[in-house]
Coordinates of C-alpha atoms in Angstrom, one line a residue:
M129 CA 88.5 100.2 126.4
I130 CA 91.2 97.6 127.0
R131 CA 92.8 97.8 130.4
K132 CA 96.6 98.2 130.1
Q133 CA 99.0 95.4 131.1
F134 CA 101.4 98.1 131.9
D135 CA 101.6 101.9 131.5
M136 CA 103.1 102.5 128.1
P137 CA 104.3 106.0 127.6
S138 CA 102.5 107.7 124.7
T139 CA 105.8 108.4 123.0
V140 CA 106.6 104.7 122.9
K141 CA 103.1 103.8 121.6
N142 CA 103.4 106.5 118.9
E143 CA 106.8 105.2 117.9
L144 CA 105.3 101.7 117.4
I145 CA 102.4 103.1 115.4
Q146 CA 104.9 105.0 113.1
K147 CA 106.8 101.7 112.7
L148 CA 103.5 100.0 111.7
L149 CA 102.7 102.7 109.2
A150 CA 106.2 102.5 107.7
N151 CA 106.1 98.6 107.5
R152 CA 109.1 98.4 109.8
I153 CA 107.4 96.9 112.9
S154 CA 108.6 93.5 114.3
R155 CA 106.2 90.8 115.3
D156 CA 107.1 91.3 119.0
E157 CA 106.4 95.0 118.7
L158 CA 103.1 94.3 116.9
G159 CA 102.2 92.1 119.9
V160 CA 103.0 94.9 122.3
L161 CA 101.0 97.4 120.4
R162 CA 98.1 94.9 120.1
A163 CA 97.9 94.6 123.9
E164 CA 98.0 98.4 124.4
I165 CA 95.7 99.6 121.6
D166 CA 92.5 101.4 122.2
E167 CA 89.7 102.9 120.1
I168 CA 91.3 106.3 119.8
D169 CA 94.5 104.7 118.6
L170 CA 92.6 102.8 115.9
A171 CA 91.0 106.0 114.7
N172 CA 94.3 107.7 114.6
I173 CA 95.9 104.9 112.6
I174 CA 93.2 104.7 110.0
Q175 CA 93.4 108.4 109.5
Q176 CA 97.1 108.1 108.7
I177 CA 96.7 105.1 106.4
Y178 CA 93.8 106.4 104.5
D179 CA 94.0 110.2 105.1
L180 CA 90.4 109.8 106.4
N181 CA 88.6 110.4 109.7
I182 CA 85.9 108.3 111.2
E183 CA 83.1 110.5 109.8
Q184 CA 84.6 110.2 106.3
V185 CA 84.8 106.4 106.7
R186 CA 81.1 106.3 107.6
K187 CA 80.2 108.4 104.6
L188 CA 82.2 106.2 102.3
A189 CA 80.7 103.0 103.8
A190 CA 77.2 104.3 103.4
L191 CA 75.2 102.6 100.6
A192 CA 73.3 104.5 97.9
P193 CA 69.7 105.2 99.0
V194 CA 68.1 102.3 97.0
M195 CA 70.7 99.8 98.1
N196 CA 70.5 101.0 101.6
W197 CA 66.8 100.3 101.5
V198 CA 67.4 96.8 100.2
D199 CA 70.1 96.3 102.8
K200 CA 67.7 97.2 105.7
L201 CA 64.9 95.2 104.1
K202 CA 66.9 92.0 104.2
N203 CA 67.9 92.6 107.9
S204 CA 64.3 93.4 108.8
R205 CA 63.1 90.2 107.2
R206 CA 65.8 88.2 108.9
N207 CA 65.3 89.7 112.3
H208 CA 61.5 89.3 112.1
L209 CA 62.0 85.6 111.6
F210 CA 64.6 85.6 114.4
V211 CA 62.1 87.0 116.9
K212 CA 59.3 84.7 115.7
K213 CA 61.7 81.7 116.1
V214 CA 63.1 82.5 119.5
K215 CA 59.7 83.4 121.0
A216 CA 58.5 79.8 120.4
N217 CA 60.6 78.3 123.2
F218 CA 63.6 78.0 120.9
R219 CA 66.2 78.2 123.6
K220 CA 64.7 75.4 125.6
H221 CA 64.6 72.7 122.9
I222 CA 66.7 70.9 120.4
A223 CA 65.9 70.8 116.7
K224 CA 63.4 68.1 115.8
K225 CA 64.8 67.1 112.5
N226 CA 68.5 66.7 113.3
G227 CA 68.6 66.5 117.1
L228 CA 71.2 69.3 117.3
K229 CA 71.3 71.9 120.0
N230 CA 69.5 75.2 119.1
R231 CA 71.8 78.1 118.6
V232 CA 71.2 81.8 118.9
I233 CA 73.5 83.7 116.5
V234 CA 74.4 87.4 116.1
V235 CA 75.9 88.5 112.8
E236 CA 77.9 91.6 112.0
G237 CA 79.5 92.1 108.6
D238 CA 79.7 93.3 105.1
S239 CA 78.2 92.3 101.7
W240 CA 79.2 88.7 102.0
F241 CA 76.7 88.6 104.9
N242 CA 74.2 91.1 103.4
Y243 CA 74.5 91.2 99.6
P244 CA 72.3 94.2 98.5
V245 CA 70.2 92.2 96.1
L246 CA 67.4 89.9 97.0
L247 CA 69.5 86.8 96.7
S248 CA 70.6 84.2 99.2
D249 CA 74.0 85.1 100.7
V250 CA 75.9 83.3 103.4
I251 CA 73.6 84.4 106.3
D252 CA 70.4 83.7 104.4
W253 CA 71.5 80.1 104.0
I254 CA 72.5 79.8 107.7
S255 CA 69.2 81.2 108.8
M256 CA 67.4 78.4 107.0
E257 CA 68.8 75.9 109.4
E258 CA 66.1 74.6 111.9
N259 CA 68.4 74.9 114.9
M260 CA 69.8 78.3 114.1
A261 CA 68.2 81.7 114.9
V262 CA 70.1 84.5 113.3
Y263 CA 70.0 88.2 114.2
S264 CA 71.8 90.4 111.7
V265 CA 73.2 93.9 111.9
A266 CA 75.4 93.2 108.8
S267 CA 75.5 95.9 106.1
G268 CA 76.8 95.7 102.6
G269 CA 79.7 98.1 102.0
D270 CA 80.5 98.5 105.7
W271 CA 84.1 99.0 106.8
L272 CA 85.6 97.1 109.7
L273 CA 86.5 100.2 111.7
N274 CA 83.0 101.5 111.2
M275 CA 81.6 98.3 112.7
I276 CA 83.9 98.8 115.7
S277 CA 83.1 102.4 116.3
A278 CA 79.4 102.1 115.7
K279 CA 79.2 99.1 118.0
K280 CA 75.8 98.0 116.7
Y281 CA 76.7 94.4 117.6
V282 CA 77.5 95.2 121.2
E283 CA 74.0 96.1 122.2
H284 CA 72.6 92.9 120.6
L285 CA 75.3 90.7 122.3
S286 CA 74.2 92.1 125.6
T287 CA 70.4 91.8 125.1
L288 CA 70.4 88.5 123.2
Q289 CA 73.3 86.7 124.9
P290 CA 74.0 84.6 121.8
D291 CA 75.8 81.3 121.6
V292 CA 77.7 82.4 118.5
F293 CA 79.0 85.7 117.1
I294 CA 79.9 85.8 113.4
I295 CA 81.8 88.6 111.7
S296 CA 83.0 89.4 108.2
G297 CA 84.9 92.6 107.6
G298 CA 87.9 94.1 105.9
G299 CA 87.2 93.8 102.2
N300 CA 85.6 97.2 101.9
D301 CA 88.5 98.8 103.9
L302 CA 90.8 97.6 101.1
V303 CA 88.8 98.0 98.0
G304 CA 86.3 100.8 98.8
N305 CA 86.9 104.2 97.3
N306 CA 89.7 103.0 95.0
R307 CA 91.8 102.3 98.1
I308 CA 93.6 99.3 96.5
A309 CA 95.3 101.7 94.1
A310 CA 97.1 103.2 97.1
M311 CA 98.4 99.8 98.2
V312 CA 100.3 99.0 95.0
T313 CA 103.1 100.2 92.7
H314 CA 103.0 99.6 88.9
L315 CA 106.8 99.2 88.8
A316 CA 106.8 95.6 90.1
N317 CA 109.9 96.3 92.1
S318 CA 108.6 96.4 95.6
D319 CA 110.7 94.7 98.3
E320 CA 108.2 95.6 101.1
F321 CA 107.3 92.0 101.7
E322 CA 110.9 91.4 102.8
H323 CA 110.5 94.2 105.3
S324 CA 107.3 92.9 106.8
E325 CA 108.2 90.4 109.5
F326 CA 104.6 89.9 110.2
A327 CA 103.7 89.0 106.6
Q328 CA 106.7 86.7 106.3
Y329 CA 105.6 84.9 109.4
L330 CA 102.1 84.5 108.0
F331 CA 103.6 83.1 104.8
K332 CA 105.9 80.7 106.5
S333 CA 103.4 79.5 109.0
A334 CA 100.5 79.2 106.5
S335 CA 97.8 76.8 107.5
R336 CA 98.0 75.3 104.0
P337 CA 101.2 75.9 102.0
L338 CA 100.9 77.1 98.4
N339 CA 101.3 74.8 95.5
G340 CA 103.9 75.4 92.7
Q341 CA 101.8 77.7 90.6
Q342 CA 100.2 79.5 93.5
L343 CA 103.7 80.1 95.0
A344 CA 104.9 81.6 91.7
D345 CA 101.8 83.8 91.6
F346 CA 102.3 84.9 95.2
K347 CA 105.9 85.9 94.6
D348 CA 105.0 87.8 91.5
G349 CA 102.1 89.5 93.2
V350 CA 104.0 90.8 96.2
K351 CA 106.4 92.7 93.8
F352 CA 103.5 95.1 93.2
I353 CA 102.4 95.5 96.8
S354 CA 103.5 98.7 98.7
K355 CA 104.2 99.3 102.3
D356 CA 100.7 100.6 102.9
F357 CA 99.1 97.2 102.4
Y358 CA 101.4 95.6 105.0
A359 CA 100.5 98.5 107.4
L360 CA 96.9 97.8 106.7
L361 CA 97.4 94.0 107.3
G362 CA 98.8 94.7 110.7
F363 CA 96.0 97.2 111.3
F364 CA 93.4 94.6 110.5
Q365 CA 94.9 92.4 113.2
L366 CA 94.8 95.2 115.7
Q367 CA 91.2 95.9 114.9
Y368 CA 90.1 92.2 115.1
Y369 CA 92.0 91.7 118.3
F370 CA 90.4 94.8 119.8
L371 CA 86.9 93.6 118.8
I372 CA 87.3 90.0 119.8
N373 CA 89.1 90.7 123.0
G374 CA 86.3 93.0 124.0
I375 CA 83.8 90.1 123.7
L376 CA 85.9 87.3 125.2
N377 CA 87.5 89.3 127.9
S378 CA 85.1 92.2 128.4
G379 CA 87.8 94.6 127.1
K380 CA 90.4 93.4 129.6
N381 CA 93.6 91.6 128.9
E382 CA 93.0 88.8 131.5
P383 CA 91.2 85.6 130.4
A384 CA 87.9 84.3 131.9
T385 CA 86.3 87.7 132.5
S386 CA 83.8 87.6 129.6
K387 CA 80.2 88.8 129.9
F388 CA 79.5 86.1 127.3
P389 CA 80.9 82.9 128.8
G390 CA 81.2 80.1 126.2
I391 CA 80.4 82.3 123.2
Q392 CA 81.9 81.0 119.9
I393 CA 83.3 83.6 117.5
I394 CA 83.6 82.8 113.8
T395 CA 85.5 85.0 111.4
Q396 CA 85.3 84.9 107.6
G397 CA 87.9 85.3 104.9
Y398 CA 87.3 85.9 101.2
D399 CA 88.1 83.9 98.2
Y400 CA 90.6 84.9 95.5
A401 CA 88.6 87.5 93.7
I402 CA 89.3 88.1 90.0
P403 CA 89.6 91.7 88.8
N404 CA 86.9 92.0 86.1
D405 CA 84.9 94.8 84.5
Q406 CA 83.0 92.6 81.9
R407 CA 79.3 93.5 82.1
W408 CA 77.7 91.1 79.7
V409 CA 77.3 87.5 80.9
G410 CA 74.9 86.0 78.5
L411 CA 71.1 85.4 78.3
N412 CA 70.6 82.8 81.0
P413 CA 67.3 83.9 82.6
F414 CA 68.1 82.0 85.8
K415 CA 71.1 84.2 86.4
W416 CA 69.5 87.6 85.5
Y417 CA 71.0 89.1 88.7
R418 CA 74.6 88.8 87.3
T419 CA 73.8 91.4 84.6
F420 CA 71.9 93.5 87.2
A421 CA 74.8 93.4 89.7
R422 CA 77.4 94.1 87.1
T423 CA 75.5 97.1 85.8
F424 CA 74.4 98.8 89.0
L425 CA 76.5 97.6 91.9
G426 CA 80.0 98.8 91.2
H427 CA 81.3 95.8 89.2
G428 CA 84.9 96.6 88.1
S429 CA 85.2 99.6 90.3
W430 CA 86.6 97.7 93.3
L431 CA 89.6 96.0 91.8
K432 CA 90.2 96.3 88.0
T433 CA 89.6 100.0 87.5
P434 CA 91.7 101.2 90.5
L435 CA 94.6 98.9 89.4
Q436 CA 94.4 100.3 85.9
L437 CA 94.4 103.8 87.2
R438 CA 97.6 102.9 89.1
G439 CA 99.1 101.8 85.8
I440 CA 98.7 98.0 86.2
Y441 CA 97.0 96.9 83.0
D442 CA 97.9 93.2 82.6
S443 CA 95.0 91.0 83.8
G444 CA 97.5 88.4 85.0
D445 CA 99.4 90.9 87.2
Q446 CA 96.1 92.2 88.6
R447 CA 95.0 88.7 89.5
K448 CA 98.3 87.9 91.2
I449 CA 98.2 91.0 93.3
V450 CA 94.7 90.2 94.6
F451 CA 95.8 86.6 95.2
A452 CA 98.7 87.6 97.4
M453 CA 96.5 90.0 99.4
I454 CA 93.7 87.6 100.0
F455 CA 96.2 84.8 100.9
L456 CA 97.8 87.0 103.6
F457 CA 94.4 88.3 104.8
N458 CA 93.2 84.8 105.5
E459 CA 96.4 83.8 107.2
M460 CA 96.2 86.9 109.4
M461 CA 92.7 85.9 110.5
I462 CA 93.8 82.4 111.2
D463 CA 96.6 83.8 113.3
I464 CA 94.0 85.7 115.4
G465 CA 92.5 82.3 116.4
R466 CA 95.9 81.0 117.4
I467 CA 96.5 84.0 119.6
F468 CA 93.3 83.5 121.6
K469 CA 93.8 79.8 121.8
V470 CA 97.1 80.3 123.5
R471 CA 95.5 82.9 125.9
L472 CA 92.4 80.9 126.7
G473 CA 93.7 77.4 126.4
E474 CA 90.9 76.3 124.0
N475 CA 89.5 77.1 120.5
R476 CA 87.0 80.0 120.9
V477 CA 87.8 81.9 117.7
F478 CA 87.2 79.9 114.4
H479 CA 87.8 80.9 110.8
I480 CA 86.0 79.9 107.7
D481 CA 88.5 79.7 104.8
S482 CA 86.8 80.2 101.4
R483 CA 90.0 80.3 99.3
D484 CA 89.9 78.3 96.1
S485 CA 86.2 77.5 96.5
V486 CA 84.5 79.8 94.0
G487 CA 86.6 79.2 90.9
E488 CA 86.9 81.0 87.6
N489 CA 83.2 81.2 86.7
G490 CA 81.6 81.2 90.1
W491 CA 81.3 85.0 90.6
T492 CA 78.2 87.2 90.4
D493 CA 80.4 90.2 90.2
E494 CA 84.0 91.2 91.0
L495 CA 83.7 90.4 94.7
H496 CA 80.7 88.3 95.3
P497 CA 80.1 84.6 94.5
L498 CA 77.0 83.1 92.9
P499 CA 74.4 82.0 95.5
A500 CA 75.5 78.4 95.1
H501 CA 79.0 79.3 96.4
F502 CA 77.6 81.4 99.1
K503 CA 75.7 78.3 100.1
E504 CA 78.9 76.2 100.2
T505 CA 80.5 78.8 102.5
A506 CA 77.4 78.8 104.7
Q507 CA 77.7 75.0 105.0
A508 CA 81.2 75.5 106.5
F509 CA 79.7 77.9 109.1
I510 CA 76.9 75.5 109.9
Q511 CA 79.4 72.6 110.4
C512 CA 81.6 74.8 112.6
I513 CA 78.6 76.0 114.7
N514 CA 77.2 72.5 115.2
N515 CA 80.5 70.7 115.8
P516 CA 83.1 73.2 117.2
D517 CA 84.9 70.4 119.0
K518 CA 85.7 68.7 115.7
T519 CA 87.4 71.5 114.0
G520 CA 90.9 70.6 115.1
D521 CA 93.0 73.7 114.2
A522 CA 89.8 75.9 114.4
V523 CA 89.8 76.4 110.6
I524 CA 87.0 75.1 108.4
R525 CA 88.0 75.0 104.7
V526 CA 85.2 75.2 102.2
T527 CA 87.1 73.2 99.7
D528 CA 87.5 70.3 102.1
L529 CA 83.8 70.2 102.6
N530 CA 83.3 70.1 98.9
K531 CA 85.6 67.1 98.6
E532 CA 83.7 65.3 101.4
N533 CA 80.3 66.0 99.7
N534 CA 81.6 65.2 96.2
P535 CA 84.3 62.5 96.6

């Protein structure tokens, strides 16, 4: 649990939490709450946002039995290779092929890190690097708060003492169990963006400003977004701060007290997913998995169907809503890195920005890219791990790497 910077009366904390839930909290107040939050508070907030308790979250995050089996199978295979690799004097040597320092990596995350089909996702591609040994506790379908409360990653951080910790989380919190339907209004008259000082700050301080069409799409998209999304956006930052602070500062609010000195933390944002319930994708035998995924893994149920249930039928409006949400989510993650850079005086928290990298036809299903695009995202992670001092603003953009590789 985080040690308090000062003794905040419970009534004051509760007042700030209610402001967060009502989308009326200021940036300064969010900062105060961030420094005072604990695990009990996080559980309390999610119960009020979702009308769920922790046990319900865990049940909703649980995969169907067959997919759970595949999920565990992938991690078992990965972790067997990890043990085999590390036992062979891995920590004492540099990679023979590229001369880079060997890195031990622990991974926690969702289906971008453990896609429940036997295909190569982001972590599979990273694991193929000679100088990287990856231990995974990622689970497709997992919710961020479930990761925090279950603390599977904590044990492995302590026992493995990795050089790098990678995490992907938040997507399922938003789109699981039709949740996105509770974050929007079909009337397209919402002014809640104007009431969110935090969201406006993220928009104005964006790491890469939107172009003309994107700006128009964003402005149209936020007209559909209700206060609950902005409450969730602030809640995401509280959760990530709590998790990362516990690693970098051993749960305290003073710098340089980490049990893991020098550890590099890398977060992951998602690309602009496209609401889609189309099952048939052609007869290409090399992409058989697309039909399989779209038939058996929930395709359409994460974005398109919940938005339709809410009364938002136009595909253009659906896409703009998701665009605005993914834009703000990535900027929130980038802001986390800024916060810790100010506190620690160096880049320790990095972000992989996948926005605009997948494109119109690069999706296996509604939320997950084709393996080739997972590979492109993995290359951004690999560059960040190998060259953390060359990342500048601590953000690696997949589209920038694609331009470098395909001038």
